Amino acid sequence: RPLVGVLSQPRYWTGAPDAPGGYIAASYVKWLEAAGARAVPILYTDSNETIHGKLSSVNGVLLPGGDSDISPGTSLRAAGESVVRESMAAAAVGETYPVWGTCMGFQLAALAVSGDESIFRTFDGPDMTSKLRLTKAAKSSRMLRSIPPDVLAHVTTNPKSIYENHVHGFDPGDWKRDARLVETFGEPVALDVDRDARPFVALVEGRSGVNVYGSQFHPEKPLGEWNPRLAIPHDEGAVRVAQSLANFFVGEARRS
């Protein structure tokens, strides 16, 4: 059974002081478990030595979404950078060490690769359903090839197939001009648009053996979170999209 580390983050909401080591939202654990993985907490407050020890004991890592500060110099940013370095070091010697970043976790992974904070833009994307707009890179995507054709058709045509909930992201033009991002990920696999019809990077996967994947949307929410105040889709199509991506990522962890 693959072990997948899940990075914690600070708890900032009103009236709830941060717990020791922060928190991990249950939906991310459920997403991994739905594909047969076991979740292992990696606390953002752990020492570098402890984090490195945990990273060497798991088959991959999930960087969750959230609303925490991921600026340079923060403990969360440093922990995320350690995770990305571990994956890229494995790729450099031909080994598999998959990392999946969701929403803020994707942003954290991308900024760890780029190092350029100026590409971090603001978007009107909180609490909305949408669909994916595939790019030319989708034709060679291992991730998308693993998704059943009818599920892929659903996620690219049904405007309620994925759940977005973010105020930051990456403009496709900025992404293509960033040499480090292009070298690591190439062209994004898919884009999406916010409420103002502004495009943003929605889905990426590493190239040349790099096993780092990122989604600006939340594949874990349709499977593992019920909140009547949010627009999270729970229809069969949305659930199958979420399950397909979980199966792919955990499948990569099984190869680690």
mmCIF file with all atom_site columns, N, CA and C in Angstrom, residues 153-194:
data_model
loop_
_atom_site.group_PDB
_atom_site.id
_atom_site.type_symbol
_atom_site.label_atom_id
_atom_site.label_alt_id
_atom_site.label_comp_id
_atom_site.label_asym_id
_atom_site.label_entity_id
_atom_site.label_seq_id
_atom_site.pdbx_PDB_ins_code
_atom_site.Cartn_x
_atom_site.Cartn_y
_atom_site.Cartn_z
_atom_site.occupancy
_atom_site.B_iso_or_equiv
_atom_site.pdbx_formal_charge
_atom_site.auth_seq_id
_atom_site.auth_comp_id
_atom_site.auth_asym_id
_atom_site.auth_atom_id
_atom_site.pdbx_PDB_model_num
ATOM 1   N N  . ALA A 1 153 ? -14.256 13.541 -21.749 1.00 0.00 ? 153 ALA A N  1
ATOM 2   C CA . ALA A 1 153 ? -15.249 14.320 -22.495 1.00 0.00 ? 153 ALA A CA 1
ATOM 3   C C  . ALA A 1 153 ? -16.118 15.135 -21.544 1.00 0.00 ? 153 ALA A C  1
ATOM 4   N N  . HIS A 1 154 ? -16.447 14.548 -20.402 1.00 0.00 ? 154 HIS A N  1
ATOM 5   C CA . HIS A 1 154 ? -17.283 15.247 -19.425 1.00 0.00 ? 154 HIS A CA 1
ATOM 6   C C  . HIS A 1 154 ? -16.569 16.473 -18.868 1.00 0.00 ? 154 HIS A C  1
ATOM 7   N N  . VAL A 1 155 ? -15.303 16.311 -18.484 1.00 0.00 ? 155 VAL A N  1
ATOM 8   C CA . VAL A 1 155 ? -14.592 17.401 -17.820 1.00 0.00 ? 155 VAL A CA 1
ATOM 9   C C  . VAL A 1 155 ? -14.257 18.542 -18.778 1.00 0.00 ? 155 VAL A C  1
ATOM 10  N N  . THR A 1 156 ? -14.325 18.281 -20.079 1.00 0.00 ? 156 THR A N  1
ATOM 11  C CA . THR A 1 156 ? -14.039 19.331 -21.055 1.00 0.00 ? 156 THR A CA 1
ATOM 12  C C  . THR A 1 156 ? -15.292 19.948 -21.670 1.00 0.00 ? 156 THR A C  1
ATOM 13  N N  . THR A 1 157 ? -16.457 19.431 -21.336 1.00 0.00 ? 157 THR A N  1
ATOM 14  C CA . THR A 1 157 ? -17.697 19.968 -21.917 1.00 0.00 ? 157 THR A CA 1
ATOM 15  C C  . THR A 1 157 ? -18.720 20.402 -20.877 1.00 0.00 ? 157 THR A C  1
ATOM 16  N N  . ASN A 1 158 ? -18.706 19.781 -19.715 1.00 0.00 ? 158 ASN A N  1
ATOM 17  C CA . ASN A 1 158 ? -19.698 20.096 -18.687 1.00 0.00 ? 158 ASN A CA 1
ATOM 18  C C  . ASN A 1 158 ? -19.182 21.213 -17.778 1.00 0.00 ? 158 ASN A C  1
ATOM 19  N N  . PRO A 1 159 ? -19.860 22.354 -17.722 1.00 0.00 ? 159 PRO A N  1
ATOM 20  C CA . PRO A 1 159 ? -19.364 23.486 -16.930 1.00 0.00 ? 159 PRO A CA 1
ATOM 21  C C  . PRO A 1 159 ? -19.478 23.299 -15.424 1.00 0.00 ? 159 PRO A C  1
ATOM 22  N N  . LYS A 1 160 ? -19.959 22.131 -15.000 1.00 0.00 ? 160 LYS A N  1
ATOM 23  C CA . LYS A 1 160 ? -20.046 21.854 -13.567 1.00 0.00 ? 160 LYS A CA 1
ATOM 24  C C  . LYS A 1 160 ? -19.272 20.590 -13.202 1.00 0.00 ? 160 LYS A C  1
ATOM 25  N N  . SER A 1 161 ? -18.169 20.355 -13.913 1.00 0.00 ? 161 SER A N  1
ATOM 26  C CA . SER A 1 161 ? -17.424 19.111 -13.698 1.00 0.00 ? 161 SER A CA 1
ATOM 27  C C  . SER A 1 161 ? -16.252 19.265 -12.733 1.00 0.00 ? 161 SER A C  1
ATOM 28  N N  . ILE A 1 162 ? -15.770 20.498 -12.498 1.00 0.00 ? 162 ILE A N  1
ATOM 29  C CA . ILE A 1 162 ? -14.677 20.714 -11.549 1.00 0.00 ? 162 ILE A CA 1
ATOM 30  C C  . ILE A 1 162 ? -15.033 21.874 -10.628 1.00 0.00 ? 162 ILE A C  1
ATOM 31  N N  . TYR A 1 163 ? -14.335 21.943 -9.501  1.00 0.00 ? 163 TYR A N  1
ATOM 32  C CA . TYR A 1 163 ? -14.602 22.979 -8.498  1.00 0.00 ? 163 TYR A CA 1
ATOM 33  C C  . TYR A 1 163 ? -13.371 23.866 -8.329  1.00 0.00 ? 163 TYR A C  1
ATOM 34  N N  . GLU A 1 164 ? -13.553 25.153 -8.566  1.00 0.00 ? 164 GLU A N  1
ATOM 35  C CA . GLU A 1 164 ? -12.505 26.152 -8.377  1.00 0.00 ? 164 GLU A CA 1
ATOM 36  C C  . GLU A 1 164 ? -12.809 26.962 -7.116  1.00 0.00 ? 164 GLU A C  1
ATOM 37  N N  . ASN A 1 165 ? -11.761 27.333 -6.389  1.00 0.00 ? 165 ASN A N  1
ATOM 38  C CA . ASN A 1 165 ? -11.965 28.161 -5.198  1.00 0.00 ? 165 ASN A CA 1
ATOM 39  C C  . ASN A 1 165 ? -10.652 28.863 -4.855  1.00 0.00 ? 165 ASN A C  1
ATOM 40  N N  . HIS A 1 166 ? -10.356 29.918 -5.606  1.00 0.00 ? 166 HIS A N  1
ATOM 41  C CA . HIS A 1 166 ? -9.060  30.576 -5.428  1.00 0.00 ? 166 HIS A CA 1
ATOM 42  C C  . HIS A 1 166 ? -9.137  32.051 -5.819  1.00 0.00 ? 166 HIS A C  1
ATOM 43  N N  . VAL A 1 167 ? -8.194  32.821 -5.313  1.00 0.00 ? 167 VAL A N  1
ATOM 44  C CA . VAL A 1 167 ? -8.077  34.235 -5.684  1.00 0.00 ? 167 VAL A CA 1
ATOM 45  C C  . VAL A 1 167 ? -6.711  34.534 -6.295  1.00 0.00 ? 167 VAL A C  1
ATOM 46  N N  . HIS A 1 168 ? -5.842  33.546 -6.351  1.00 0.00 ? 168 HIS A N  1
ATOM 47  C CA . HIS A 1 168 ? -4.533  33.711 -6.980  1.00 0.00 ? 168 HIS A CA 1
ATOM 48  C C  . HIS A 1 168 ? -4.311  32.590 -7.993  1.00 0.00 ? 168 HIS A C  1
ATOM 49  N N  . GLY A 1 169 ? -3.369  32.822 -8.889  1.00 0.00 ? 169 GLY A N  1
ATOM 50  C CA . GLY A 1 169 ? -3.057  31.818 -9.891  1.00 0.00 ? 169 GLY A CA 1
ATOM 51  C C  . GLY A 1 169 ? -2.030  32.339 -10.869 1.00 0.00 ? 169 GLY A C  1
ATOM 52  N N  . PHE A 1 170 ? -1.947  31.665 -12.020 1.00 0.00 ? 170 PHE A N  1
ATOM 53  C CA . PHE A 1 170 ? -0.922  31.983 -13.004 1.00 0.00 ? 170 PHE A CA 1
ATOM 54  C C  . PHE A 1 170 ? -1.535  32.240 -14.372 1.00 0.00 ? 170 PHE A C  1
ATOM 55  N N  . ASP A 1 171 ? -1.153  33.360 -14.961 1.00 0.00 ? 171 ASP A N  1
ATOM 56  C CA . ASP A 1 171 ? -1.566  33.688 -16.322 1.00 0.00 ? 171 ASP A CA 1
ATOM 57  C C  . ASP A 1 171 ? -0.788  32.802 -17.299 1.00 0.00 ? 171 ASP A C  1
ATOM 58  N N  . PRO A 1 172 ? -1.448  32.231 -18.311 1.00 0.00 ? 172 PRO A N  1
ATOM 59  C CA . PRO A 1 172 ? -0.746  31.356 -19.255 1.00 0.00 ? 172 PRO A CA 1
ATOM 60  C C  . PRO A 1 172 ? 0.430   32.038 -19.949 1.00 0.00 ? 172 PRO A C  1
ATOM 61  N N  . GLY A 1 173 ? 0.296   33.337 -20.233 1.00 0.00 ? 173 GLY A N  1
ATOM 62  C CA . GLY A 1 173 ? 1.391   34.063 -20.870 1.00 0.00 ? 173 GLY A CA 1
ATOM 63  C C  . GLY A 1 173 ? 2.610   34.164 -19.972 1.00 0.00 ? 173 GLY A C  1
ATOM 64  N N  . ASP A 1 174 ? 2.378   34.477 -18.698 1.00 0.00 ? 174 ASP A N  1
ATOM 65  C CA . ASP A 1 174 ? 3.484   34.526 -17.737 1.00 0.00 ? 174 ASP A CA 1
ATOM 66  C C  . ASP A 1 174 ? 4.156   33.165 -17.625 1.00 0.00 ? 174 ASP A C  1
ATOM 67  N N  . TRP A 1 175 ? 3.340   32.122 -17.608 1.00 0.00 ? 175 TRP A N  1
ATOM 68  C CA . TRP A 1 175 ? 3.872   30.757 -17.487 1.00 0.00 ? 175 TRP A CA 1
ATOM 69  C C  . TRP A 1 175 ? 4.807   30.439 -18.651 1.00 0.00 ? 175 TRP A C  1
ATOM 70  N N  . LYS A 1 176 ? 4.383   30.751 -19.856 1.00 0.00 ? 176 LYS A N  1
ATOM 71  C CA . LYS A 1 176 ? 5.179   30.414 -21.039 1.00 0.00 ? 176 LYS A CA 1
ATOM 72  C C  . LYS A 1 176 ? 6.472   31.221 -21.119 1.00 0.00 ? 176 LYS A C  1
ATOM 73  N N  . ARG A 1 177 ? 6.510   32.384 -20.471 1.00 0.00 ? 177 ARG A N  1
ATOM 74  C CA . ARG A 1 177 ? 7.712   33.215 -20.491 1.00 0.00 ? 177 ARG A CA 1
ATOM 75  C C  . ARG A 1 177 ? 8.692   32.865 -19.374 1.00 0.00 ? 177 ARG A C  1
ATOM 76  N N  . ASP A 1 178 ? 8.298   31.985 -18.474 1.00 0.00 ? 178 ASP A N  1
ATOM 77  C CA . ASP A 1 178 ? 9.154   31.613 -17.353 1.00 0.00 ? 178 ASP A CA 1
ATOM 78  C C  . ASP A 1 178 ? 9.976   30.379 -17.726 1.00 0.00 ? 178 ASP A C  1
ATOM 79  N N  . ALA A 1 179 ? 11.267  30.564 -17.921 1.00 0.00 ? 179 ALA A N  1
ATOM 80  C CA . ALA A 1 179 ? 12.120  29.480 -18.418 1.00 0.00 ? 179 ALA A CA 1
ATOM 81  C C  . ALA A 1 179 ? 12.140  28.280 -17.474 1.00 0.00 ? 179 ALA A C  1
ATOM 82  N N  . ARG A 1 180 ? 12.138  28.528 -16.170 1.00 0.00 ? 180 ARG A N  1
ATOM 83  C CA . ARG A 1 180 ? 12.192  27.413 -15.218 1.00 0.00 ? 180 ARG A CA 1
ATOM 84  C C  . ARG A 1 180 ? 10.907  26.590 -15.251 1.00 0.00 ? 180 ARG A C  1
ATOM 85  N N  . LEU A 1 181 ? 9.766   27.267 -15.331 1.00 0.00 ? 181 LEU A N  1
ATOM 86  C CA . LEU A 1 181 ? 8.493   26.545 -15.396 1.00 0.00 ? 181 LEU A CA 1
ATOM 87  C C  . LEU A 1 181 ? 8.386   25.747 -16.687 1.00 0.00 ? 181 LEU A C  1
ATOM 88  N N  . VAL A 1 182 ? 8.812   26.344 -17.791 1.00 0.00 ? 182 VAL A N  1
ATOM 89  C CA . VAL A 1 182 ? 8.741   25.651 -19.078 1.00 0.00 ? 182 VAL A CA 1
ATOM 90  C C  . VAL A 1 182 ? 9.668   24.440 -19.084 1.00 0.00 ? 182 VAL A C  1
ATOM 91  N N  . GLU A 1 183 ? 10.857  24.593 -18.522 1.00 0.00 ? 183 GLU A N  1
ATOM 92  C CA . GLU A 1 183 ? 11.798  23.472 -18.473 1.00 0.00 ? 183 GLU A CA 1
ATOM 93  C C  . GLU A 1 183 ? 11.253  22.322 -17.632 1.00 0.00 ? 183 GLU A C  1
ATOM 94  N N  . THR A 1 184 ? 10.566  22.652 -16.540 1.00 0.00 ? 184 THR A N  1
ATOM 95  C CA . THR A 1 184 ? 10.081  21.627 -15.613 1.00 0.00 ? 184 THR A CA 1
ATOM 96  C C  . THR A 1 184 ? 8.753   21.028 -16.038 1.00 0.00 ? 184 THR A C  1
ATOM 97  N N  . PHE A 1 185 ? 7.823   21.895 -16.491 1.00 0.00 ? 185 PHE A N  1
ATOM 98  C CA . PHE A 1 185 ? 6.463   21.446 -16.785 1.00 0.00 ? 185 PHE A CA 1
ATOM 99  C C  . PHE A 1 185 ? 6.083   21.518 -18.262 1.00 0.00 ? 185 PHE A C  1
ATOM 100 N N  . GLY A 1 186 ? 6.785   22.338 -19.036 1.00 0.00 ? 186 GLY A N  1
ATOM 101 C CA . GLY A 1 186 ? 6.344   22.573 -20.400 1.00 0.00 ? 186 GLY A CA 1
ATOM 102 C C  . GLY A 1 186 ? 5.079   23.409 -20.417 1.00 0.00 ? 186 GLY A C  1
ATOM 103 N N  . GLU A 1 187 ? 4.313   23.280 -21.469 1.00 0.00 ? 187 GLU A N  1
ATOM 104 C CA . GLU A 1 187 ? 3.049   24.002 -21.581 1.00 0.00 ? 187 GLU A CA 1
ATOM 105 C C  . GLU A 1 187 ? 2.015   23.389 -20.638 1.00 0.00 ? 187 GLU A C  1
ATOM 106 N N  . PRO A 1 188 ? 1.160   24.210 -20.038 1.00 0.00 ? 188 PRO A N  1
ATOM 107 C CA . PRO A 1 188 ? 0.088   23.646 -19.213 1.00 0.00 ? 188 PRO A CA 1
ATOM 108 C C  . PRO A 1 188 ? -0.753  22.647 -20.000 1.00 0.00 ? 188 PRO A C  1
ATOM 109 N N  . VAL A 1 189 ? -1.242  21.630 -19.323 1.00 0.00 ? 189 VAL A N  1
ATOM 110 C CA . VAL A 1 189 ? -2.097  20.628 -19.954 1.00 0.00 ? 189 VAL A CA 1
ATOM 111 C C  . VAL A 1 189 ? -3.491  21.184 -20.209 1.00 0.00 ? 189 VAL A C  1
ATOM 112 N N  . ALA A 1 190 ? -3.960  22.043 -19.296 1.00 0.00 ? 190 ALA A N  1
ATOM 113 C CA . ALA A 1 190 ? -5.301  22.613 -19.438 1.00 0.00 ? 190 ALA A CA 1
ATOM 114 C C  . ALA A 1 190 ? -5.358  23.986 -18.786 1.00 0.00 ? 190 ALA A C  1
ATOM 115 N N  . LEU A 1 191 ? -6.262  24.810 -19.306 1.00 0.00 ? 191 LEU A N  1
ATOM 116 C CA . LEU A 1 191 ? -6.530  26.140 -18.765 1.00 0.00 ? 191 LEU A CA 1
ATOM 117 C C  . LEU A 1 191 ? -7.969  26.194 -18.279 1.00 0.00 ? 191 LEU A C  1
ATOM 118 N N  . ASP A 1 192 ? -8.293  27.255 -17.576 1.00 0.00 ? 192 ASP A N  1
ATOM 119 C CA . ASP A 1 192 ? -9.666  27.560 -17.202 1.00 0.00 ? 192 ASP A CA 1
ATOM 120 C C  . ASP A 1 192 ? -9.805  29.073 -17.239 1.00 0.00 ? 192 ASP A C  1
ATOM 121 N N  . VAL A 1 193 ? -10.993 29.589 -17.007 1.00 0.00 ? 193 VAL A N  1
ATOM 122 C CA . VAL A 1 193 ? -11.205 31.036 -16.987 1.00 0.00 ? 193 VAL A CA 1
ATOM 123 C C  . VAL A 1 193 ? -11.962 31.411 -15.719 1.00 0.00 ? 193 VAL A C  1
ATOM 124 N N  . ASP A 1 194 ? -11.692 32.621 -15.209 1.00 0.00 ? 194 ASP A N  1
ATOM 125 C CA . ASP A 1 194 ? -12.394 33.066 -14.015 1.00 0.00 ? 194 ASP A CA 1
ATOM 126 C C  . ASP A 1 194 ? -13.699 33.763 -14.400 1.00 0.00 ? 194 ASP A C  1
#
